[in-house]
Structures are given as C-alpha cells and as structure tokens.
Amino acid sequence: MRFHIVTLFPEFFREALSCGLMGKAVESGLVEFSFINPRDFAVDRHRTVDDRPYGGGPGMVMMLGPLRDALSGIERPGPMVLLTPGGEPLSQAMAARLAEGPDVTLICGRYEGIDARLAELFPLVPVSVGDFVLNGGEAAALCLVEAVARLVPGFMGKDESAHEESFSSGLLEYPQYTRPEVFEGLAVPDMLLSGNHARIAAWRREKGLEATLARRPELLPEAGLSARDVEFLRGKKGPGLGRNLYVALVHGPVLDRHGKIGTVSLTNLDVHDIARVSRSYGLGGYFVVTPLDDQRALAEKLTGHWTRGPGRAANPDRAEALALVRIRRGLDEAVEDIAGERGMRPFVVVTSARTEGAGEFTGFARLREQLATRPVLLVLGTGSGLAPEVMCRADGFLPPIRPFDAYNHLSVRSAAAILVDRLLADVY
Ligand SMILES: C[S@@+](CC[C@H](N)C(=O)[O-])C[C@H]1O[C@@H](n2cnc3c(N)ncnc32)[C@H](O)[C@@H]1O
C-alpha cells in the first residue's frame, strides 16, 4: 500500500511513521510513504505557496499552481483525499475501502485552506477527522494513515484483531482485561476466566451492545442487531431525558384559517395519539389546554373512560398512555404544575410551521442541553398555530419541520411525534 502525502511539513510524519507496527510495516515494505512538498513547486525566489483570500478576511489560502504541479507529478495517485473539516467524516468503512489500495494520495491543507478550484482540476475526495479545526491537515492525515494501514493484510500480528474491534461489527468494543487477575481489589469478570469460549463470545457481544447503547446509540440501527440483541437491550435504556420533557397542546388562543384568534375544536385523535407518543417516549406529562369549560368537560369524560371507566380493563396499554393527560385552562397552569412538581420553572419552547416573527431559533441540540438540566415544556397549537400572545411569552422557538419544502402541512399529532423524536434523538 502506497501513501502519497502532499504536505508543507514532511518532517511532521518522521517519528510517527517509524515506531511500533507502522515502523515494522515500513521496514518490510508492506506500506510505503512518499512526500511531495508543494513548496518545491513554487516559482518565485521566496518559494511562496499561499496568498491573500479574494473577498477579504483573515489568513492566507494555499495557491493552485504549486498544488497542481505537486499532484500532477504523482504517477499513480489512487483516490485523492483532501483533508478538510468540511469533508465526509472518516469512518471504519471508509478506511476499509481505502485499504484495498494500492495507492492513496493525502492532501494536507494549511493556513485557511486551499483554493477551491483545486477540486475542479482533480477528483478530490474531501474527508474530515471530526468536527473541530486543526492547524493543518497533517494530524488528520496521520489519523487516516493509521486507520487504513492497520487494515492492510499482514500489518497486524493476527488479522482477526482488526475484525473484533470497535465499529467492525457496527458496535463499540467490549471491555478488555489483562493480568493481574486482581488489581487493588478490582477483579477481572469471572466469565473471562471460565474458559467457555461460546459464553465468553456471548458476554462480549452483550458488553458491546451495552457500551454502544450508553455512549453511541445512533450506531445501533446500522449495527445489524439480531432479535436476541434487541431482547437483551430491552428495558436497559433507563429513563433518559424523556422524563424532563412535557408536551402541551393548546386549543386556544390559536389562529383559525383566516388568521383570527380563537379556540378550535378538541379531537379524540389528538388526545389519544399525543398521549401514546408521550408514553412511548417516557415523557413527564401531556397537557391538553383549552379555555372552554365544555371542551375540558369533554376531555375529562374521554380520558376518564380509559383511565377509570370500562376502557381501562378493555385496553390497559391505552389507559397507561391516557393517564399522562392533564387537562388545563391555560398554559400558565401547565407551567405552574410542572414548577410545583419539579421544583423548577420549565423552559417553555413553542413551535410553528411558519418562520415569520420567530427571531433566532433554539436548535434541537441546545434544547437537549436544557433538557439535561431542567424540565422543558414543548408547546404545540391546534388550528393554524399558536396565537402571537402565546408565542411571544416563550423562552425558545423550535425551527419548523421541513422549512425548506414548499409544502409543510402536518397534523399536530404527526408534528408532536416528529419533534419529540428529534428532540430525544431516539434512534432505537
Ligand atoms: C486551520 S485549518 C483551515 C480551516 C478552514 N478555514 C475551515 O474553517 O474549514 C487548516 C487545514 O487543516 C486541516 N484540517 C483542520 N481541521 C481538520 C479536520 N477536522 N479534518 C481534516 N482536516 C482538517 C485542513 O487541511 C485545513 O485546510
């Protein structure tokens, strides 16, 4: 496998590529490195490789000429990877594809980056090593080199070590232990001393599943879980952030289809479906808010049927969901309820299908941060949406669902489900 590294600082790589397994792989010729310095292709006597950015702004940009000449001189470049924070995230799957070799070229940026037209001259593959900014592409290139080289057959003592690691199975790796058997009173798990390889393999799978659920749950849907794996994880999730989240469905004051402020009808479907979402995601509660006495009486009758009346025995699951419903006259009552229950006023966040008058949106990540420390009340409106008097009293404003599409007329039940799911980032 040959790595062609285009860098202004070849010396950056010297020590890193000469130690450990990498050093051995270089010695045996299993991996080869060549360094191409764009400065060697500079044409002026100062060997200039950068210039000021068009349009102004701080820093310098790497010029096209020296880079073009550096790249053109590589006889068999293979895929041309440009290390950049704006690229596709480096992954184990990408490393495995690149390890098929026999060549790969890595272009390390410096300063503010590279003149964008380089991508029109060469088929560049932009790759990032994470959502942070390094001084230059060299440290990023080193990450990629290590991830790729160790997958080249023969690089590691035993080839299977690469198959058993984090990400190879789609899961994080199980914990590893070595001698001594007991260290400062901490013993190695008995299972690993049992000598029963089938049971040890099953235990390791379970530990990998647990670790992934705890730290990287977003990997689970792609991890090819078996029914047994799913069974193992059931009930292990813990309450998560859901219990800090409350939903309110406001029937008035809302806008009607002509933009007039009023109260709109209360539907059985909204009460049932949002209650079921609330129970499924383990929310703290679901407030049905309406200023009309007859609507509240109707809602009481409806929920009473399922939680206390004949519906309870007929469908206990439904009773469990509808038990989360609290019927209130106004939003203030819901806020007071939560404050009394949790000892803290909730962060009130409103939603709308429209963007006018929203100011700055509270993103989902920011709201998740709130959820980690305090209750959050997510407010949805029936009719054509919440009245301005409700909107302007909120602490935050969630962006609409699918704001960039021409059509966004979801039912409030669907919107509630989508927002709760996005907010809790509940991928499994
Ligand atoms: C200071 S950075 C330039 C950052 C650039 N102005 C931006 O905001 O995207 C200089 C060089 O470091 C490399 N670099 C920085 N962070 C990186 C990352 N997370 N992944 C890959 N390369 C990175 C790139 O080659 C980049 O051209």
PDB file of N, CA and C in Angstrom, residues 257-325:
ATOM      1  N   ARG A 257     -58.124  29.498  10.302  1.00  0.00           N
ATOM      2  CA  ARG A 257     -57.559  29.530   8.952  1.00  0.00           C
ATOM      3  C   ARG A 257     -57.591  30.930   8.319  1.00  0.00           C
ATOM      4  N   HIS A 258     -58.384  31.855   8.918  1.00  0.00           N
ATOM      5  CA  HIS A 258     -58.415  33.220   8.388  1.00  0.00           C
ATOM      6  C   HIS A 258     -57.491  34.152   9.169  1.00  0.00           C
ATOM      7  N   GLY A 259     -56.737  33.557  10.086  1.00  0.00           N
ATOM      8  CA  GLY A 259     -55.798  34.373  10.855  1.00  0.00           C
ATOM      9  C   GLY A 259     -56.442  35.035  12.063  1.00  0.00           C
ATOM     10  N   LYS A 260     -57.702  34.660  12.370  1.00  0.00           N
ATOM     11  CA  LYS A 260     -58.372  35.255  13.533  1.00  0.00           C
ATOM     12  C   LYS A 260     -58.041  34.436  14.785  1.00  0.00           C
ATOM     13  N   ILE A 261     -57.959  35.144  15.931  1.00  0.00           N
ATOM     14  CA  ILE A 261     -57.608  34.439  17.172  1.00  0.00           C
ATOM     15  C   ILE A 261     -58.864  33.873  17.818  1.00  0.00           C
ATOM     16  N   GLY A 262     -58.812  32.625  18.236  1.00  0.00           N
ATOM     17  CA  GLY A 262     -59.968  31.998  18.868  1.00  0.00           C
ATOM     18  C   GLY A 262     -59.590  30.654  19.457  1.00  0.00           C
ATOM     19  N   THR A 263     -60.609  29.817  19.656  1.00  0.00           N
ATOM     20  CA  THR A 263     -60.390  28.467  20.190  1.00  0.00           C
ATOM     21  C   THR A 263     -60.945  27.482  19.170  1.00  0.00           C
ATOM     22  N   VAL A 264     -60.195  26.420  18.869  1.00  0.00           N
ATOM     23  CA  VAL A 264     -60.696  25.457  17.883  1.00  0.00           C
ATOM     24  C   VAL A 264     -61.031  24.132  18.567  1.00  0.00           C
ATOM     25  N   SER A 265     -61.687  23.237  17.807  1.00  0.00           N
ATOM     26  CA  SER A 265     -62.249  22.045  18.433  1.00  0.00           C
ATOM     27  C   SER A 265     -61.180  21.082  18.956  1.00  0.00           C
ATOM     28  N   LEU A 266     -61.624  20.345  19.963  1.00  0.00           N
ATOM     29  CA  LEU A 266     -60.741  19.368  20.608  1.00  0.00           C
ATOM     30  C   LEU A 266     -61.086  18.003  20.000  1.00  0.00           C
ATOM     31  N   THR A 267     -60.073  17.263  19.542  1.00  0.00           N
ATOM     32  CA  THR A 267     -60.398  15.984  18.896  1.00  0.00           C
ATOM     33  C   THR A 267     -59.864  14.806  19.714  1.00  0.00           C
ATOM     34  N   ASN A 268     -60.649  13.733  19.623  1.00  0.00           N
ATOM     35  CA  ASN A 268     -60.303  12.473  20.253  1.00  0.00           C
ATOM     36  C   ASN A 268     -58.908  12.007  19.789  1.00  0.00           C
ATOM     37  N   LEU A 269     -58.675  12.153  18.476  1.00  0.00           N
ATOM     38  CA  LEU A 269     -57.406  11.677  17.892  1.00  0.00           C
ATOM     39  C   LEU A 269     -56.202  12.380  18.508  1.00  0.00           C
ATOM     40  N   ASP A 270     -56.301  13.705  18.660  1.00  0.00           N
ATOM     41  CA  ASP A 270     -55.175  14.459  19.221  1.00  0.00           C
ATOM     42  C   ASP A 270     -54.890  14.003  20.656  1.00  0.00           C
ATOM     43  N   VAL A 271     -55.968  13.802  21.416  1.00  0.00           N
ATOM     44  CA  VAL A 271     -55.772  13.405  22.817  1.00  0.00           C
ATOM     45  C   VAL A 271     -55.102  12.024  22.873  1.00  0.00           C
ATOM     46  N   HIS A 272     -55.648  11.087  22.109  1.00  0.00           N
ATOM     47  CA  HIS A 272     -55.109   9.718  22.141  1.00  0.00           C
ATOM     48  C   HIS A 272     -53.687   9.649  21.588  1.00  0.00           C
ATOM     49  N   ASP A 273     -53.497  10.195  20.406  1.00  0.00           N
ATOM     50  CA  ASP A 273     -52.219   9.952  19.718  1.00  0.00           C
ATOM     51  C   ASP A 273     -51.046  10.620  20.426  1.00  0.00           C
ATOM     52  N   ILE A 274     -51.246  11.848  20.892  1.00  0.00           N
ATOM     53  CA  ILE A 274     -50.116  12.514  21.569  1.00  0.00           C
ATOM     54  C   ILE A 274     -49.878  11.863  22.940  1.00  0.00           C
ATOM     55  N   ALA A 275     -50.938  11.343  23.564  1.00  0.00           N
ATOM     56  CA  ALA A 275     -50.747  10.602  24.829  1.00  0.00           C
ATOM     57  C   ALA A 275     -49.904   9.345  24.573  1.00  0.00           C
ATOM     58  N   ARG A 276     -50.154   8.689  23.461  1.00  0.00           N
ATOM     59  CA  ARG A 276     -49.401   7.458  23.146  1.00  0.00           C
ATOM     60  C   ARG A 276     -47.944   7.776  22.835  1.00  0.00           C
ATOM     61  N   VAL A 277     -47.706   8.900  22.132  1.00  0.00           N
ATOM     62  CA  VAL A 277     -46.319   9.333  21.890  1.00  0.00           C
ATOM     63  C   VAL A 277     -45.657   9.613  23.244  1.00  0.00           C
ATOM     64  N   SER A 278     -46.383  10.327  24.111  1.00  0.00           N
ATOM     65  CA  SER A 278     -45.810  10.716  25.410  1.00  0.00           C
ATOM     66  C   SER A 278     -45.421   9.481  26.230  1.00  0.00           C
ATOM     67  N   ARG A 279     -46.277   8.463  26.201  1.00  0.00           N
ATOM     68  CA  ARG A 279     -45.964   7.244  26.965  1.00  0.00           C
ATOM     69  C   ARG A 279     -44.818   6.476  26.312  1.00  0.00           C
ATOM     70  N   SER A 280     -44.837   6.402  24.980  1.00  0.00           N
ATOM     71  CA  SER A 280     -43.794   5.638  24.279  1.00  0.00           C
ATOM     72  C   SER A 280     -42.407   6.220  24.510  1.00  0.00           C
ATOM     73  N   TYR A 281     -42.324   7.546  24.631  1.00  0.00           N
ATOM     74  CA  TYR A 281     -41.020   8.190  24.810  1.00  0.00           C
ATOM     75  C   TYR A 281     -40.750   8.534  26.274  1.00  0.00           C
ATOM     76  N   GLY A 282     -41.616   8.051  27.168  1.00  0.00           N
ATOM     77  CA  GLY A 282     -41.375   8.246  28.612  1.00  0.00           C
ATOM     78  C   GLY A 282     -41.417   9.701  29.054  1.00  0.00           C
ATOM     79  N   LEU A 283     -42.324  10.515  28.483  1.00  0.00           N
ATOM     80  CA  LEU A 283     -42.372  11.936  28.837  1.00  0.00           C
ATOM     81  C   LEU A 283     -42.956  12.148  30.240  1.00  0.00           C
ATOM     82  N   GLY A 284     -42.712  13.359  30.770  1.00  0.00           N
ATOM     83  CA  GLY A 284     -43.201  13.695  32.102  1.00  0.00           C
ATOM     84  C   GLY A 284     -44.706  13.893  32.132  1.00  0.00           C
ATOM     85  N   GLY A 285     -45.296  14.364  31.058  1.00  0.00           N
ATOM     86  CA  GLY A 285     -46.746  14.584  31.038  1.00  0.00           C
ATOM     87  C   GLY A 285     -47.193  15.240  29.742  1.00  0.00           C
ATOM     88  N   TYR A 286     -48.535  15.221  29.538  1.00  0.00           N
ATOM     89  CA  TYR A 286     -49.116  15.801  28.320  1.00  0.00           C
ATOM     90  C   TYR A 286     -50.296  16.674  28.750  1.00  0.00           C
ATOM     91  N   PHE A 287     -50.177  17.977  28.491  1.00  0.00           N
ATOM     92  CA  PHE A 287     -51.229  18.924  28.883  1.00  0.00           C
ATOM     93  C   PHE A 287     -52.146  19.199  27.700  1.00  0.00           C
ATOM     94  N   VAL A 288     -53.430  18.988  27.912  1.00  0.00           N
ATOM     95  CA  VAL A 288     -54.435  19.391  26.933  1.00  0.00           C
ATOM     96  C   VAL A 288     -54.992  20.718  27.443  1.00  0.00           C
ATOM     97  N   VAL A 289     -54.719  21.804  26.701  1.00  0.00           N
ATOM     98  CA  VAL A 289     -55.042  23.145  27.198  1.00  0.00           C
ATOM     99  C   VAL A 289     -56.191  23.746  26.397  1.00  0.00           C
ATOM    100  N   THR A 290     -57.258  24.121  27.093  1.00  0.00           N
ATOM    101  CA  THR A 290     -58.363  24.827  26.428  1.00  0.00           C
ATOM    102  C   THR A 290     -59.089  25.726  27.434  1.00  0.00           C
ATOM    103  N   PRO A 291     -59.402  26.963  27.021  1.00  0.00           N
ATOM    104  CA  PRO A 291     -60.084  27.880  27.938  1.00  0.00           C
ATOM    105  C   PRO A 291     -61.582  27.557  28.050  1.00  0.00           C
ATOM    106  N   LEU A 292     -62.121  26.671  27.202  1.00  0.00           N
ATOM    107  CA  LEU A 292     -63.570  26.422  27.195  1.00  0.00           C
ATOM    108  C   LEU A 292     -63.950  25.308  28.184  1.00  0.00           C
ATOM    109  N   ASP A 293     -64.957  25.632  29.041  1.00  0.00           N
ATOM    110  CA  ASP A 293     -65.391  24.664  30.055  1.00  0.00           C
ATOM    111  C   ASP A 293     -65.908  23.377  29.409  1.00  0.00           C
ATOM    112  N   ASP A 294     -66.725  23.525  28.321  1.00  0.00           N
ATOM    113  CA  ASP A 294     -67.308  22.304  27.746  1.00  0.00           C
ATOM    114  C   ASP A 294     -66.245  21.421  27.098  1.00  0.00           C
ATOM    115  N   GLN A 295     -65.201  22.049  26.535  1.00  0.00           N
ATOM    116  CA  GLN A 295     -64.120  21.233  25.955  1.00  0.00           C
ATOM    117  C   GLN A 295     -63.365  20.482  27.058  1.00  0.00           C
ATOM    118  N   ARG A 296     -63.158  21.158  28.173  1.00  0.00           N
ATOM    119  CA  ARG A 296     -62.444  20.479  29.269  1.00  0.00           C
ATOM    120  C   ARG A 296     -63.298  19.333  29.815  1.00  0.00           C
ATOM    121  N   ALA A 297     -64.616  19.570  29.892  1.00  0.00           N
ATOM    122  CA  ALA A 297     -65.510  18.509  30.397  1.00  0.00           C
ATOM    123  C   ALA A 297     -65.469  17.315  29.437  1.00  0.00           C
ATOM    124  N   LEU A 298     -65.455  17.620  28.139  1.00  0.00           N
ATOM    125  CA  LEU A 298     -65.396  16.551  27.133  1.00  0.00           C
ATOM    126  C   LEU A 298     -64.090  15.754  27.277  1.00  0.00           C
ATOM    127  N   ALA A 299     -62.996  16.492  27.426  1.00  0.00           N
ATOM    128  CA  ALA A 299     -61.687  15.826  27.555  1.00  0.00           C
ATOM    129  C   ALA A 299     -61.640  14.974  28.822  1.00  0.00           C
ATOM    130  N   GLU A 300     -62.241  15.477  29.920  1.00  0.00           N
ATOM    131  CA  GLU A 300     -62.268  14.717  31.171  1.00  0.00           C
ATOM    132  C   GLU A 300     -63.043  13.421  30.976  1.00  0.00           C
ATOM    133  N   LYS A 301     -64.181  13.514  30.264  1.00  0.00           N
ATOM    134  CA  LYS A 301     -65.028  12.343  30.062  1.00  0.00           C
ATOM    135  C   LYS A 301     -64.275  11.295  29.244  1.00  0.00           C
ATOM    136  N   LEU A 302     -63.623  11.809  28.220  1.00  0.00           N
ATOM    137  CA  LEU A 302     -62.896  10.924  27.311  1.00  0.00           C
ATOM    138  C   LEU A 302     -61.736  10.197  28.019  1.00  0.00           C
ATOM    139  N   THR A 303     -60.924  10.959  28.741  1.00  0.00           N
ATOM    140  CA  THR A 303     -59.784  10.315  29.413  1.00  0.00           C
ATOM    141  C   THR A 303     -60.284   9.449  30.574  1.00  0.00           C
ATOM    142  N   GLY A 304     -61.373   9.887  31.233  1.00  0.00           N
ATOM    143  CA  GLY A 304     -61.947   9.119  32.348  1.00  0.00           C
ATOM    144  C   GLY A 304     -62.392   7.741  31.878  1.00  0.00           C
ATOM    145  N   HIS A 305     -62.969   7.671  30.688  1.00  0.00           N
ATOM    146  CA  HIS A 305     -63.418   6.385  30.156  1.00  0.00           C
ATOM    147  C   HIS A 305     -62.264   5.391  30.102  1.00  0.00           C
ATOM    148  N   TRP A 306     -61.086   5.885  29.686  1.00  0.00           N
ATOM    149  CA  TRP A 306     -59.945   4.978  29.508  1.00  0.00           C
ATOM    150  C   TRP A 306     -59.141   4.763  30.780  1.00  0.00           C
ATOM    151  N   THR A 307     -59.141   5.750  31.664  1.00  0.00           N
ATOM    152  CA  THR A 307     -58.269   5.597  32.843  1.00  0.00           C
ATOM    153  C   THR A 307     -59.026   5.060  34.059  1.00  0.00           C
ATOM    154  N   ARG A 308     -60.372   5.353  34.121  1.00  0.00           N
ATOM    155  CA  ARG A 308     -61.139   4.888  35.286  1.00  0.00           C
ATOM    156  C   ARG A 308     -62.334   4.026  34.885  1.00  0.00           C
ATOM    157  N   GLY A 309     -62.852   4.261  33.675  1.00  0.00           N
ATOM    158  CA  GLY A 309     -64.082   3.597  33.245  1.00  0.00           C
ATOM    159  C   GLY A 309     -63.828   2.253  32.588  1.00  0.00           C
ATOM    160  N   PRO A 310     -64.787   1.787  31.769  1.00  0.00           N
ATOM    161  CA  PRO A 310     -64.691   0.454  31.153  1.00  0.00           C
ATOM    162  C   PRO A 310     -63.485   0.288  30.234  1.00  0.00           C
ATOM    163  N   GLY A 311     -62.991   1.389  29.650  1.00  0.00           N
ATOM    164  CA  GLY A 311     -61.839   1.308  28.737  1.00  0.00           C
ATOM    165  C   GLY A 311     -60.601   0.775  29.429  1.00  0.00           C
ATOM    166  N   ARG A 312     -60.497   1.020  30.731  1.00  0.00           N
ATOM    167  CA  ARG A 312     -59.283   0.655  31.478  1.00  0.00           C
ATOM    168  C   ARG A 312     -59.007  -0.852  31.418  1.00  0.00           C
ATOM    169  N   ALA A 313     -60.066  -1.648  31.666  1.00  0.00           N
ATOM    170  CA  ALA A 313     -59.882  -3.103  31.648  1.00  0.00           C
ATOM    171  C   ALA A 313     -59.757  -3.593  30.201  1.00  0.00           C
ATOM    172  N   ALA A 314     -60.501  -2.942  29.295  1.00  0.00           N
ATOM    173  CA  ALA A 314     -60.507  -3.394  27.900  1.00  0.00           C
ATOM    174  C   ALA A 314     -59.145  -3.180  27.246  1.00  0.00           C
ATOM    175  N   ASN A 315     -58.475  -2.085  27.605  1.00  0.00           N
ATOM    176  CA  ASN A 315     -57.200  -1.790  26.953  1.00  0.00           C
ATOM    177  C   ASN A 315     -56.265  -1.091  27.944  1.00  0.00           C
ATOM    178  N   PRO A 316     -55.592  -1.888  28.793  1.00  0.00           N
ATOM    179  CA  PRO A 316     -54.737  -1.285  29.829  1.00  0.00           C
ATOM    180  C   PRO A 316     -53.590  -0.455  29.248  1.00  0.00           C
ATOM    181  N   ASP A 317     -53.097  -0.827  28.057  1.00  0.00           N
ATOM    182  CA  ASP A 317     -52.000  -0.047  27.455  1.00  0.00           C
ATOM    183  C   ASP A 317     -52.462   1.376  27.163  1.00  0.00           C
ATOM    184  N   ARG A 318     -53.705   1.476  26.675  1.00  0.00           N
ATOM    185  CA  ARG A 318     -54.249   2.787  26.357  1.00  0.00           C
ATOM    186  C   ARG A 318     -54.441   3.587  27.646  1.00  0.00           C
ATOM    187  N   ALA A 319     -54.868   2.862  28.704  1.00  0.00           N
ATOM    188  CA  ALA A 319     -55.064   3.532  29.996  1.00  0.00           C
ATOM    189  C   ALA A 319     -53.749   4.131  30.470  1.00  0.00           C
ATOM    190  N   GLU A 320     -52.672   3.381  30.285  1.00  0.00           N
ATOM    191  CA  GLU A 320     -51.348   3.847  30.717  1.00  0.00           C
ATOM    192  C   GLU A 320     -50.970   5.139  30.000  1.00  0.00           C
ATOM    193  N   ALA A 321     -51.278   5.211  28.707  1.00  0.00           N
ATOM    194  CA  ALA A 321     -50.944   6.414  27.929  1.00  0.00           C
ATOM    195  C   ALA A 321     -51.827   7.590  28.353  1.00  0.00           C
ATOM    196  N   LEU A 322     -53.129   7.323  28.465  1.00  0.00           N
ATOM    197  CA  LEU A 322     -54.043   8.437  28.760  1.00  0.00           C
ATOM    198  C   LEU A 322     -53.917   8.943  30.196  1.00  0.00           C
ATOM    199  N   ALA A 323     -53.295   8.124  31.046  1.00  0.00           N
ATOM    200  CA  ALA A 323     -53.063   8.580  32.421  1.00  0.00           C
ATOM    201  C   ALA A 323     -52.092   9.764  32.451  1.00  0.00           C
ATOM    202  N   LEU A 324     -51.360   9.973  31.376  1.00  0.00           N
ATOM    203  CA  LEU A 324     -50.409  11.107  31.328  1.00  0.00           C
ATOM    204  C   LEU A 324     -51.086  12.427  31.012  1.00  0.00           C
ATOM    205  N   VAL A 325     -52.372  12.359  30.587  1.00  0.00           N
ATOM    206  CA  VAL A 325     -53.056  13.581  30.146  1.00  0.00           C
ATOM    207  C   VAL A 325     -53.507  14.410  31.349  1.00  0.00           C
TER     208      VAL A 325
END
